[in-house]
XYZ file of C-alpha atoms in Angstrom:
149
model
C 0.000 0.257 0.049
C 1.394 3.290 -0.437
C 1.111 5.842 1.620
C -0.476 9.048 0.021
C 0.146 11.573 2.584
C 3.890 11.118 2.214
C 3.792 11.065 -1.627
C 1.395 14.553 -1.951
C 3.699 16.191 0.660
C 6.582 15.316 -1.465
C 4.932 16.855 -4.297
C 3.787 19.806 -2.767
C 8.011 20.533 -1.758
C 8.727 19.803 -5.335
C 5.677 22.450 -6.912
C 7.003 24.803 -4.102
C 10.507 24.872 -5.349
C 9.073 25.398 -8.430
C 7.210 28.231 -7.982
C 3.932 26.538 -9.460
C 1.292 28.023 -7.032
C -1.975 26.389 -8.048
C -0.828 23.472 -8.268
C 0.493 23.383 -4.415
C -3.239 24.466 -3.632
C -4.534 21.791 -5.470
C -2.109 19.402 -4.135
C -3.201 20.955 -0.292
C -6.055 20.421 -0.794
C -5.974 16.617 -1.528
C -3.682 16.092 1.119
C -6.513 17.484 3.310
C -9.259 15.145 1.530
C -6.589 12.284 2.551
C -6.351 13.408 5.949
C -9.628 13.677 6.857
C -10.396 10.496 5.096
C -8.052 8.968 7.919
C -9.462 10.650 10.392
C -12.791 9.841 9.772
C -12.212 6.400 9.132
C -9.387 5.504 11.253
C -7.056 3.988 8.572
C -4.893 5.292 5.553
C -7.024 4.836 2.419
C -6.126 2.169 0.538
C -5.638 2.410 -3.595
C -9.628 2.552 -4.134
C -10.105 5.098 -1.424
C -7.317 7.323 -2.995
C -9.159 7.102 -6.258
C -12.499 7.933 -5.069
C -10.948 11.185 -3.040
C -9.374 12.131 -6.456
C -13.078 11.468 -8.189
C -15.020 13.097 -5.696
C -12.695 15.869 -5.869
C -12.958 15.805 -10.177
C -16.899 15.812 -9.948
C -16.785 18.594 -7.532
C -15.026 20.488 -10.090
C -16.967 19.528 -12.777
C -20.286 20.721 -11.220
C -18.572 23.915 -10.539
C -17.971 24.333 -14.203
C -21.542 24.445 -14.911
C -22.650 26.765 -12.329
C -19.846 29.095 -13.599
C -21.169 28.636 -17.310
C -24.258 29.059 -16.063
C -23.533 32.157 -14.773
C -20.757 33.042 -17.575
C -17.664 33.056 -15.734
C -14.931 32.126 -17.733
C -12.267 32.971 -15.715
C -13.597 30.898 -13.197
C -14.528 27.674 -15.473
C -10.239 28.092 -16.750
C -9.648 27.593 -12.961
C -11.601 24.511 -12.222
C -10.415 23.234 -15.615
C -6.901 24.281 -14.594
C -7.158 21.964 -11.255
C -9.343 19.165 -13.388
C -5.791 18.862 -15.416
C -3.683 19.049 -11.790
C -5.900 16.091 -10.432
C -6.385 13.844 -13.172
C -2.420 12.486 -12.719
C -3.587 10.388 -9.596
C -5.954 8.252 -11.340
C -5.196 5.779 -13.208
C -4.802 5.303 -17.090
C -8.682 5.198 -18.978
C -9.893 1.957 -20.038
C -10.980 2.188 -23.800
C -14.932 1.258 -24.639
C -14.009 -2.450 -25.706
C -11.927 -3.087 -22.680
C -14.819 -2.043 -20.656
C -17.368 -4.411 -22.733
C -15.072 -6.943 -22.192
C -14.817 -6.767 -18.199
C -18.878 -6.058 -18.562
C -19.473 -9.779 -20.358
C -17.109 -11.363 -17.790
C -18.568 -9.931 -14.439
C -22.064 -11.026 -16.229
C -20.612 -14.272 -17.018
C -19.272 -14.154 -13.252
C -22.735 -13.703 -11.722
C -25.096 -15.341 -13.985
C -26.798 -12.332 -13.883
C -29.385 -12.642 -16.681
C -31.632 -9.573 -16.417
C -31.919 -5.884 -14.970
C -33.062 -6.911 -11.119
C -29.445 -8.628 -11.006
C -27.685 -5.185 -12.459
C -26.845 -4.154 -8.794
C -24.525 -6.758 -8.198
C -22.810 -6.821 -11.275
C -22.245 -2.757 -10.922
C -20.875 -3.548 -7.386
C -18.572 -6.217 -8.839
C -17.589 -3.835 -11.385
C -17.139 -0.533 -9.495
C -14.284 -2.341 -7.452
C -12.505 -3.405 -10.893
C -13.213 -0.406 -12.448
C -12.329 2.484 -9.958
C -11.238 5.546 -11.369
C -10.781 3.918 -14.989
C -14.139 4.532 -16.598
C -16.951 6.560 -16.057
C -19.571 4.513 -14.110
C -21.945 6.067 -15.199
C -21.696 5.510 -18.473
C -20.927 1.606 -17.317
C -24.195 1.825 -15.687
C -25.321 2.633 -19.241
C -23.556 0.104 -20.854
C -24.457 -2.881 -17.969
C -28.356 -1.730 -18.927
C -28.071 -2.143 -22.914
C -26.736 -5.806 -22.169
C -30.422 -6.374 -20.136
C -32.141 -4.745 -22.428
C -31.526 -7.381 -25.768
């Protein structure tokens, strides 16, 4: 298990040395979220927990972008997009749609799912396999498509 707090502290020091203020701010926010998770749960975040923290932060920024766009605040949209770009490298590499489809088919086969009623157990299994590697709302649509045939 990787100590994400130590990694983030090192990256913050490096960003401070190079004068990258926005990166320092984003890394500090991420470090605070990781520390809060550790305090709340009483244990260090594993890789899946860390990915969930990063995904939550990305979702918050995407939500902010939609609000700022409606308000005509291009300056704030640009800032949020920059923060997204700084957070994305902490996620594992995204899978292609065909790779996701293959995993869905494997999990459906393994869980012996036959209808939409079984979708919950398929999604639970897929969430642990695809965390940070695929958009889970898109995965849900793809899984549902397997049962609408």
